[in-house]
Amino acid sequence: MSNSSSPIRVLVWGENRHEKIEPHVAEIYPDGMHTTIAAGITENLGDRARVSTTTLDEPEHGLTDDVLADTDVLVWWGHAAHGEVADEVVDRVHQHVLSGMGLVVLHSAHWSKIFGKLMGTTCTLRWRSERDRELVWTVDATHPITEGVPNPIIIDQQEMYGETFDIPAPDELIFISSFTGGEVFRSGCTFRRGNGRIFFFSPGDQDYPVYHHKDVRRVIANGVAWATTDRPRRIPTLLRYDTDDFYNGHGYTGPIAD
Amino acid sequence: MSNSSSPIRVLVWGENRHEKIEPHVAEIYPDGMHTTIAAGITENLGDRARVSTTTLDEPEHGLTDDVLADTDVLVWWGHAAHGEVADEVVDRVHQHVLSGMGLVVLHSAHWSKIFGKLMGTTCTLRWRSERDRELVWTVDATHPITEGVPNPIIIDQQEMYGETFDIPAPDELIFISSFTGGEVFRSGCTFRRGNGRIFFFSPGDQDYPVYHHKDVRRVIANGVAWATTDRPRRIPTLLRYDTDDFYNGHGYTGPIAD
Amino acid sequence: MSNSSSPIRVLVWGENRHEKIEPHVAEIYPDGMHTTIAAGITENLGDRARVSTTTLDEPEHGLTDDVLADTDVLVWWGHAAHGEVADEVVDRVHQHVLSGMGLVVLHSAHWSKIFGKLMGTTCTLRWRSERDRELVWTVDATHPITEGVPNPIIIDQQEMYGETFDIPAPDELIFISSFTGGEVFRSGCTFRRGNGRIFFFSPGDQDYPVYHHKDVRRVIANGVAWATTDRPRRIPTLLRYDTDDFYNGHGYTGPIAD
Amino acid sequence: MSNSSSPIRVLVWGENRHEKIEPHVAEIYPDGMHTTIAAGITENLGDRARVSTTTLDEPEHGLTDDVLADTDVLVWWGHAAHGEVADEVVDRVHQHVLSGMGLVVLHSAHWSKIFGKLMGTTCTLRWRSERDRELVWTVDATHPITEGVPNPIIIDQQEMYGETFDIPAPDELIFISSFTGGEVFRSGCTFRRGNGRIFFFSPGDQDYPVYHHKDVRRVIANGVAWATTDRPRRIPTLLRYDTDDFYNGHGYTGPIAD
């Protein structure tokens, strides 16, 4: 029964490239998208969270083992530079997620290396960026992630993401979006992998001010709270158990006995 | 490995009231909606199915125990007269589904007694009948029910059914629809209950010629094929098993030993 | 984000027949099984819960509409007298669950009217009461319901419940049990129905002191906490929505327009 | 409606190391485990399948692109030499599975690179190899994979694999095993990934004659039939769709417009 009074340690990771290269994005997000996303989490969780940010261009992308060990939930936004994220860092994040770190995957991070590695599929979809209105409909009305948001959430302008979205069937389908053009998308999904909880939420293209949207911020904050676990961080490990000894596992010594 | 050459015995049950009362429905379905639905199944399954029909106004609604025992898959369309279906007949159908009879639930039969009894929820939703265009998107691209239909299926005019649809999370989510007004709906869902397989497919209001639509007919036929089992029909039964005797169950004699 | 400081209002419903009729049960549970179950919840949740009890022989089985409206989570134990529970009361409980009241279903309540009505299946299984040891294994290692219990939980003597258990595929499979005789059982399962959350947990036969077991008590308390929602209680209702008016639903006036 | 009369093209991949190194394994499987597994499939599917085999020591492990393109379902057994499988070959198999090739993953292949890549988790578990009896219980009584086998399947001697098994929640849970020592395991699970279907089935350690077991052979053959799709093989691909053009996708030209 998680009653811990210590705040959730949240780290928002931003690719931070569009903001630097494209003036229209910089105008919407003058301090970077990650800063706006972080502000939205603080706006909703207040003292319940301690929110910081880091970006791709930091050494080791700002994701050293120490940093990850000090993070309860990692929020990931990436788009133009997925390929620049070092495989070694991806492996490190993967291990932390499987050990119990929460992960909130935003928008085009559906194609991030870390999400693909966790899902095992192409994570591809259909798309169009033509200022469609997105309506985000609640499918799971009592899920903690849907608390406090209207049904639907109305986003005036957004990139269209449409089905078929090549992901494993989610553990929980939370939101389905529609777009002006008539496409639909499973826009809010949860997945458990190892000891970690993952929430994918698709609204949030860099071309539109989606992370200034009150309801979108609330959903992300809800997702952060949901993805938090207070269990000790621990990677699942192969152990041998003697008959009638259920609690003392022994380390693995290889597939062929001496 | 089901290789049986005997045809699937399909029974299409129609409420058959709108067709009698409302001229504009009779114009679309002069022989009744059930007849058109049946023709669509035959069109697609040919010799693989033996399709018959029955209606609410038949004695016992055409659903005697003998008829159900001779049915592999029951297709159900109802709307205006759910309340007229006798509870005794609903219980009988329920027992046959749990024993292995397939059930295809169409459109407003989401509110039929039999579907509610199998789901355990209100099965309610949001709706509007204003000639919305419905787009039926494939979510599960390799499911046998989606075989041979385009993504999306375009239905020019339909009643809108929208989320939140109060059903249990389906075992498989096959289709999601959107409507002109922007609403979305889990329009194709499968459920296993007891030894029976259930496919819910929402397109098909009486006010529009939906069951004349080539792709809708294909989906219903696919659903019939999917819902068929060749296992012997058998209701799950409580049995007591002695230690080390895994295969010979004994009948129940009551909760308190003599 | 549910931060409410008011305690969870828990009501433990006990059939309370074995305790009156069978001396060996009365010896294990001198104040009734419901009292012991309630004590276990209080032991674990402390001030977080306000726990009361009621039984079958109370007027309306102690489950008036006022009582249910004042209950966040109902815990149900029944076995010998499922048939004595009035259908009217079952319907009332059903409405409250679909409206958001949590329900924890214990042991032989798999065959209670309320669980069957919510599941839609026979809920039957294989069984034997011969003092098998039950091991309760954790499948979902980070689920809040598994917090604080060993893997496995060891119950020295229990009734055997075995597969195939005729329930809908659970939303989450939390525990799987094995028994001395080698049988297995999905012993901890969650289901969402309407706005309500349901946790089924099978350990707990009247012939053995299972509800005095520390870990079993912890799981039940965890299940109570998990099944609680702080959303307003509300039954899902059919509403018509005009195009472009997403938030103001209109009441239903019948299937055939005037 | 898959009515194709052409046989399922099955390829059984065997690591084939234990058979060469360990005399007691060679005695059970004189022609290699892969040969025995293949024979079991032919025994059950007859003319419905064309079964061939290949092994780790073949060039490119016998898994060239041409070979995979000619394979409907790949059956994988590996244990001692997972690390010797070239990443390049694993990537190739991964692409074929996501494009629609079926995959049946046997026993210790839970730790194969290909299964881990598809699952995204550690796929670890608890184990012991001490001649436990394994009972394989049917959870999903009408699934085609359970057709024709007793409940339970009794395997006299087997390695123990126990929970917690670190996999994503399976799309369908088919079998649960118990072992003499009391452990339980989700021994039969299905997963859909991309356009491919995956069946994991755990019985089958090299130290015991499990692949000579009639029921185990039947389950594997059922799994092969289930994992087959007759849809064209095709990798899911990102495509842009213009508004109102639902069927003609355009190729991706990069994340930042010129």
GROMACS .gro file of N, CA and C in nm, chain D residues 117-215:
model
  297
  891LYS      N    1   1.354  -1.053  -2.840
  891LYS     CA    2   1.336  -0.934  -2.925
  891LYS      C    3   1.188  -0.908  -2.953
  892LEU      N    4   1.111  -1.013  -2.965
  892LEU     CA    5   0.968  -0.997  -2.990
  892LEU      C    6   0.891  -0.958  -2.864
  893MET      N    7   0.937  -1.003  -2.749
  893MET     CA    8   0.866  -0.977  -2.625
  893MET      C    9   0.906  -0.844  -2.561
  894GLY      N   10   1.035  -0.809  -2.569
  894GLY     CA   11   1.080  -0.684  -2.508
  894GLY      C   12   1.114  -0.695  -2.360
  895THR      N   13   1.102  -0.814  -2.304
  895THR     CA   14   1.128  -0.834  -2.161
  895THR      C   15   1.243  -0.933  -2.142
  896THR      N   16   1.276  -0.964  -2.015
  896THR     CA   17   1.387  -1.056  -1.990
  896THR      C   18   1.349  -1.201  -2.019
  897CYS      N   19   1.219  -1.232  -2.014
  897CYS     CA   20   1.170  -1.369  -2.035
  897CYS      C   21   1.232  -1.467  -1.935
  898THR      N   22   1.270  -1.420  -1.820
  898THR     CA   23   1.331  -1.508  -1.722
  898THR      C   24   1.222  -1.575  -1.638
  899LEU      N   25   1.266  -1.667  -1.550
  899LEU     CA   26   1.172  -1.754  -1.478
  899LEU      C   27   1.247  -1.822  -1.364
  900ARG      N   28   1.180  -1.907  -1.289
  900ARG     CA   29   1.249  -1.994  -1.193
  900ARG      C   30   1.253  -2.135  -1.251
  901TRP      N   31   1.355  -2.212  -1.214
  901TRP     CA   32   1.370  -2.344  -1.274
  901TRP      C   33   1.438  -2.441  -1.180
  902ARG      N   34   1.430  -2.568  -1.220
  902ARG     CA   35   1.498  -2.678  -1.149
  902ARG      C   36   1.487  -2.799  -1.241
  903SER      N   37   1.591  -2.874  -1.256
  903SER     CA   38   1.585  -2.993  -1.340
  903SER      C   39   1.607  -3.115  -1.253
  904GLU      N   40   1.496  -3.164  -1.199
  904GLU     CA   41   1.503  -3.276  -1.104
  904GLU      C   42   1.392  -3.378  -1.128
  905ARG      N   43   1.357  -3.395  -1.254
  905ARG     CA   44   1.260  -3.499  -1.290
  905ARG      C   45   1.123  -3.477  -1.226
  906ASP      N   46   1.081  -3.353  -1.215
  906ASP     CA   47   0.945  -3.327  -1.171
  906ASP      C   48   0.845  -3.383  -1.273
  907ARG      N   49   0.733  -3.426  -1.224
  907ARG     CA   50   0.620  -3.453  -1.314
  907ARG      C   51   0.558  -3.320  -1.351
  908GLU      N   52   0.528  -3.301  -1.479
  908GLU     CA   53   0.458  -3.179  -1.521
  908GLU      C   54   0.317  -3.215  -1.564
  909LEU      N   55   0.222  -3.140  -1.511
  909LEU     CA   56   0.082  -3.151  -1.555
  909LEU      C   57   0.048  -3.025  -1.632
  910VAL      N   58   0.000  -3.040  -1.754
  910VAL     CA   59  -0.032  -2.925  -1.840
  910VAL      C   60  -0.184  -2.912  -1.845
  911TRP      N   61  -0.234  -2.810  -1.778
  911TRP     CA   62  -0.379  -2.792  -1.765
  911TRP      C   63  -0.432  -2.694  -1.870
  912THR      N   64  -0.548  -2.727  -1.924
  912THR     CA   65  -0.614  -2.642  -2.022
  912THR      C   66  -0.692  -2.531  -1.953
  913VAL      N   67  -0.662  -2.409  -1.989
  913VAL     CA   68  -0.736  -2.293  -1.937
  913VAL      C   69  -0.838  -2.245  -2.039
  914ASP      N   70  -0.806  -2.258  -2.165
  914ASP     CA   71  -0.890  -2.205  -2.274
  914ASP      C   72  -0.946  -2.325  -2.351
  915ALA      N   73  -1.063  -2.372  -2.305
  915ALA     CA   74  -1.109  -2.506  -2.343
  915ALA      C   75  -1.148  -2.518  -2.489
  916THR      N   76  -1.179  -2.409  -2.556
  916THR     CA   77  -1.224  -2.422  -2.695
  916THR      C   78  -1.121  -2.367  -2.793
  917HIS      N   79  -1.004  -2.332  -2.746
  917HIS     CA   80  -0.903  -2.280  -2.838
  917HIS      C   81  -0.856  -2.392  -2.930
  918PRO      N   82  -0.835  -2.362  -3.059
  918PRO     CA   83  -0.792  -2.468  -3.151
  918PRO      C   84  -0.663  -2.537  -3.106
  919ILE      N   85  -0.581  -2.469  -3.029
  919ILE     CA   86  -0.455  -2.530  -2.986
  919ILE      C   87  -0.478  -2.640  -2.883
  920THR      N   88  -0.592  -2.638  -2.815
  920THR     CA   89  -0.618  -2.740  -2.712
  920THR      C   90  -0.696  -2.859  -2.767
  921GLU      N   91  -0.723  -2.858  -2.895
  921GLU     CA   92  -0.808  -2.963  -2.952
  921GLU      C   93  -0.739  -3.100  -2.947
  922GLY      N   94  -0.812  -3.196  -2.899
  922GLY     CA   95  -0.764  -3.333  -2.906
  922GLY      C   96  -0.666  -3.376  -2.799
  923VAL      N   97  -0.644  -3.292  -2.699
  923VAL     CA   98  -0.552  -3.334  -2.592
  923VAL      C   99  -0.628  -3.344  -2.460
  924PRO      N  100  -0.587  -3.436  -2.373
  924PRO     CA  101  -0.656  -3.451  -2.244
  924PRO      C  102  -0.625  -3.334  -2.151
  925ASN      N  103  -0.710  -3.316  -2.052
  925ASN     CA  104  -0.689  -3.214  -1.950
  925ASN      C  105  -0.680  -3.283  -1.815
  926PRO      N  106  -0.561  -3.295  -1.756
  926PRO     CA  107  -0.434  -3.240  -1.804
  926PRO      C  108  -0.359  -3.337  -1.894
  927ILE      N  109  -0.258  -3.282  -1.962
  927ILE     CA  110  -0.155  -3.365  -2.023
  927ILE      C  111  -0.058  -3.401  -1.911
  928ILE      N  112  -0.023  -3.528  -1.902
  928ILE     CA  113   0.069  -3.573  -1.798
  928ILE      C  114   0.206  -3.603  -1.859
  929ILE      N  115   0.308  -3.535  -1.813
  929ILE     CA  116   0.445  -3.558  -1.860
  929ILE      C  117   0.523  -3.610  -1.740
  930ASP      N  118   0.569  -3.732  -1.749
  930ASP     CA  119   0.623  -3.799  -1.630
  930ASP      C  120   0.745  -3.730  -1.572
  931GLN      N  121   0.832  -3.683  -1.661
  931GLN     CA  122   0.954  -3.620  -1.612
  931GLN      C  123   0.982  -3.497  -1.696
  932GLN      N  124   1.011  -3.388  -1.628
  932GLN     CA  125   1.037  -3.264  -1.699
  932GLN      C  126   1.120  -3.171  -1.611
  933GLU      N  127   1.185  -3.078  -1.677
  933GLU     CA  128   1.245  -2.967  -1.605
  933GLU      C  129   1.131  -2.879  -1.551
  934MET      N  130   1.152  -2.823  -1.432
  934MET     CA  131   1.052  -2.731  -1.378
  934MET      C  132   1.081  -2.590  -1.427
  935TYR      N  133   0.979  -2.526  -1.481
  935TYR     CA  134   0.983  -2.382  -1.510
  935TYR      C  135   0.873  -2.319  -1.426
  936GLY      N  136   0.907  -2.213  -1.351
  936GLY     CA  137   0.806  -2.158  -1.260
  936GLY      C  138   0.790  -2.007  -1.270
  937GLU      N  139   0.678  -1.962  -1.216
  937GLU     CA  140   0.650  -1.818  -1.211
  937GLU      C  141   0.730  -1.753  -1.100
  938THR      N  142   0.760  -1.628  -1.116
  938THR     CA  143   0.710  -1.533  -1.210
  938THR      C  144   0.789  -1.540  -1.340
  939PHE      N  145   0.717  -1.560  -1.449
  939PHE     CA  146   0.773  -1.566  -1.584
  939PHE      C  147   0.763  -1.424  -1.641
  940ASP      N  148   0.878  -1.366  -1.673
  940ASP     CA  149   0.878  -1.224  -1.711
  940ASP      C  150   0.850  -1.206  -1.860
  941ILE      N  151   0.723  -1.218  -1.894
  941ILE     CA  152   0.676  -1.194  -2.031
  941ILE      C  153   0.567  -1.088  -2.027
  942PRO      N  154   0.539  -1.023  -2.141
  942PRO     CA  155   0.417  -0.941  -2.146
  942PRO      C  156   0.295  -1.030  -2.121
  943ALA      N  157   0.189  -0.974  -2.066
  943ALA     CA  158   0.065  -1.051  -2.052
  943ALA      C  159   0.030  -1.107  -2.189
  944PRO      N  160   0.014  -1.240  -2.200
  944PRO     CA  161  -0.013  -1.296  -2.333
  944PRO      C  162  -0.150  -1.255  -2.384
  945ASP      N  163  -0.165  -1.255  -2.516
  945ASP     CA  164  -0.297  -1.227  -2.574
  945ASP      C  165  -0.397  -1.334  -2.533
  946GLU      N  166  -0.351  -1.457  -2.531
  946GLU     CA  167  -0.436  -1.568  -2.487
  946GLU      C  168  -0.351  -1.659  -2.399
  947LEU      N  169  -0.407  -1.696  -2.286
  947LEU     CA  170  -0.342  -1.793  -2.198
  947LEU      C  171  -0.411  -1.926  -2.222
  948ILE      N  172  -0.335  -2.023  -2.271
  948ILE     CA  173  -0.394  -2.149  -2.318
  948ILE      C  174  -0.375  -2.260  -2.215
  949PHE      N  175  -0.252  -2.274  -2.166
  949PHE     CA  176  -0.219  -2.379  -2.070
  949PHE      C  177  -0.148  -2.320  -1.949
  950ILE      N  178  -0.172  -2.382  -1.833
  950ILE     CA  179  -0.094  -2.357  -1.712
  950ILE      C  180  -0.043  -2.492  -1.663
  951SER      N  181   0.086  -2.500  -1.634
  951SER     CA  182   0.143  -2.625  -1.584
  951SER      C  183   0.168  -2.618  -1.435
  952SER      N  184   0.162  -2.735  -1.371
  952SER     CA  185   0.214  -2.747  -1.236
  952SER      C  186   0.321  -2.855  -1.236
  953PHE      N  187   0.404  -2.853  -1.132
  953PHE     CA  188   0.514  -2.948  -1.121
  953PHE      C  189   0.506  -3.018  -0.985
  954THR      N  190   0.576  -3.130  -0.976
  954THR     CA  191   0.575  -3.207  -0.851
  954THR      C  192   0.605  -3.119  -0.731
  955GLY      N  193   0.700  -3.030  -0.747
  955GLY     CA  194   0.739  -2.943  -0.636
  955GLY      C  195   0.637  -2.837  -0.600
  956GLY      N  196   0.531  -2.822  -0.681
  956GLY     CA  197   0.426  -2.727  -0.649
  956GLY      C  198   0.432  -2.599  -0.729
  957GLU      N  199   0.536  -2.582  -0.809
  957GLU     CA  200   0.545  -2.460  -0.888
  957GLU      C  201   0.441  -2.462  -1.001
  958VAL      N  202   0.409  -2.342  -1.052
  958VAL     CA  203   0.316  -2.329  -1.164
  958VAL      C  204   0.383  -2.245  -1.273
  959PHE      N  205   0.331  -2.258  -1.397
  959PHE     CA  206   0.392  -2.187  -1.508
  959PHE      C  207   0.289  -2.168  -1.619
  960ARG      N  208   0.289  -2.048  -1.678
  960ARG     CA  209   0.203  -2.024  -1.795
  960ARG      C  210   0.271  -2.092  -1.915
  961SER      N  211   0.238  -2.217  -1.937
  961SER     CA  212   0.316  -2.301  -2.030
  961SER      C  213   0.269  -2.293  -2.173
  962GLY      N  214   0.151  -2.238  -2.197
  962GLY     CA  215   0.103  -2.220  -2.335
  962GLY      C  216   0.044  -2.082  -2.350
  963CYS      N  217   0.104  -2.000  -2.434
  963CYS     CA  218   0.064  -1.860  -2.448
  963CYS      C  219   0.069  -1.820  -2.595
  964THR      N  220  -0.025  -1.736  -2.636
  964THR     CA  221  -0.016  -1.680  -2.772
  964THR      C  222   0.008  -1.530  -2.765
  965PHE      N  223   0.075  -1.481  -2.869
  965PHE     CA  224   0.106  -1.339  -2.884
  965PHE      C  225   0.093  -1.304  -3.032
  966ARG      N  226   0.033  -1.190  -3.062
  966ARG     CA  227   0.038  -1.138  -3.200
  966ARG      C  228   0.136  -1.022  -3.203
  967ARG      N  229   0.225  -1.026  -3.297
  967ARG     CA  230   0.323  -0.918  -3.312
  967ARG      C  231   0.332  -0.886  -3.460
  968GLY      N  232   0.307  -0.759  -3.495
  968GLY     CA  233   0.301  -0.724  -3.637
  968GLY      C  234   0.194  -0.809  -3.704
  969ASN      N  235   0.226  -0.866  -3.818
  969ASN     CA  236   0.132  -0.954  -3.886
  969ASN      C  237   0.153  -1.101  -3.851
  970GLY      N  238   0.239  -1.126  -3.753
  970GLY     CA  239   0.273  -1.264  -3.721
  970GLY      C  240   0.209  -1.313  -3.593
  971ARG      N  241   0.192  -1.443  -3.587
  971ARG     CA  242   0.136  -1.508  -3.469
  971ARG      C  243   0.242  -1.595  -3.404
  972ILE      N  244   0.250  -1.586  -3.272
  972ILE     CA  245   0.353  -1.656  -3.197
  972ILE      C  246   0.285  -1.744  -3.093
  973PHE      N  247   0.329  -1.869  -3.087
  973PHE     CA  248   0.280  -1.959  -2.983
  973PHE      C  249   0.400  -2.008  -2.903
  974PHE      N  250   0.399  -1.982  -2.774
  974PHE     CA  251   0.502  -2.034  -2.685
  974PHE      C  252   0.447  -2.154  -2.611
  975PHE      N  253   0.527  -2.262  -2.610
  975PHE     CA  254   0.484  -2.385  -2.542
  975PHE      C  255   0.604  -2.442  -2.470
  976SER      N  256   0.597  -2.450  -2.338
  976SER     CA  257   0.719  -2.477  -2.262
  976SER      C  258   0.762  -2.624  -2.247
  977PRO      N  259   0.674  -2.723  -2.250
  977PRO     CA  260   0.727  -2.858  -2.232
  977PRO      C  261   0.835  -2.891  -2.334
  978GLY      N  262   0.937  -2.967  -2.292
  978GLY     CA  263   1.035  -3.012  -2.389
  978GLY      C  264   1.182  -3.000  -2.354
  979ASP      N  265   1.222  -3.039  -2.235
  979ASP     CA  266   1.364  -3.033  -2.206
  979ASP      C  267   1.439  -3.147  -2.276
  980GLN      N  268   1.567  -3.119  -2.306
  980GLN     CA  269   1.650  -3.218  -2.378
  980GLN      C  270   1.677  -3.343  -2.296
  981ASP      N  271   1.666  -3.332  -2.165
  981ASP     CA  272   1.701  -3.446  -2.080
  981ASP      C  273   1.591  -3.552  -2.070
  982TYR      N  274   1.473  -3.519  -2.121
  982TYR     CA  275   1.360  -3.610  -2.108
  982TYR      C  276   1.296  -3.631  -2.245
  983PRO      N  277   1.230  -3.744  -2.266
  983PRO     CA  278   1.178  -3.775  -2.401
  983PRO      C  279   1.045  -3.705  -2.433
  984VAL      N  280   1.037  -3.577  -2.403
  984VAL     CA  281   0.909  -3.507  -2.410
  984VAL      C  282   0.854  -3.499  -2.552
  985TYR      N  283   0.943  -3.486  -2.651
  985TYR     CA  284   0.892  -3.472  -2.789
  985TYR      C  285   0.853  -3.604  -2.853
  986HIS      N  286   0.864  -3.711  -2.775
  986HIS     CA  287   0.804  -3.837  -2.817
  986HIS      C  288   0.663  -3.852  -2.760
  987HIS      N  289   0.621  -3.758  -2.679
  987HIS     CA  290   0.492  -3.767  -2.609
  987HIS      C  291   0.380  -3.729  -2.707
  988LYS      N  292   0.286  -3.821  -2.720
  988LYS     CA  293   0.176  -3.805  -2.815
  988LYS      C  294   0.103  -3.671  -2.802
  989ASP      N  295   0.070  -3.632  -2.678
  989ASP     CA  296  -0.010  -3.511  -2.659
  989ASP      C  297   0.073  -3.385  -2.685
   0.00000   0.00000   0.00000
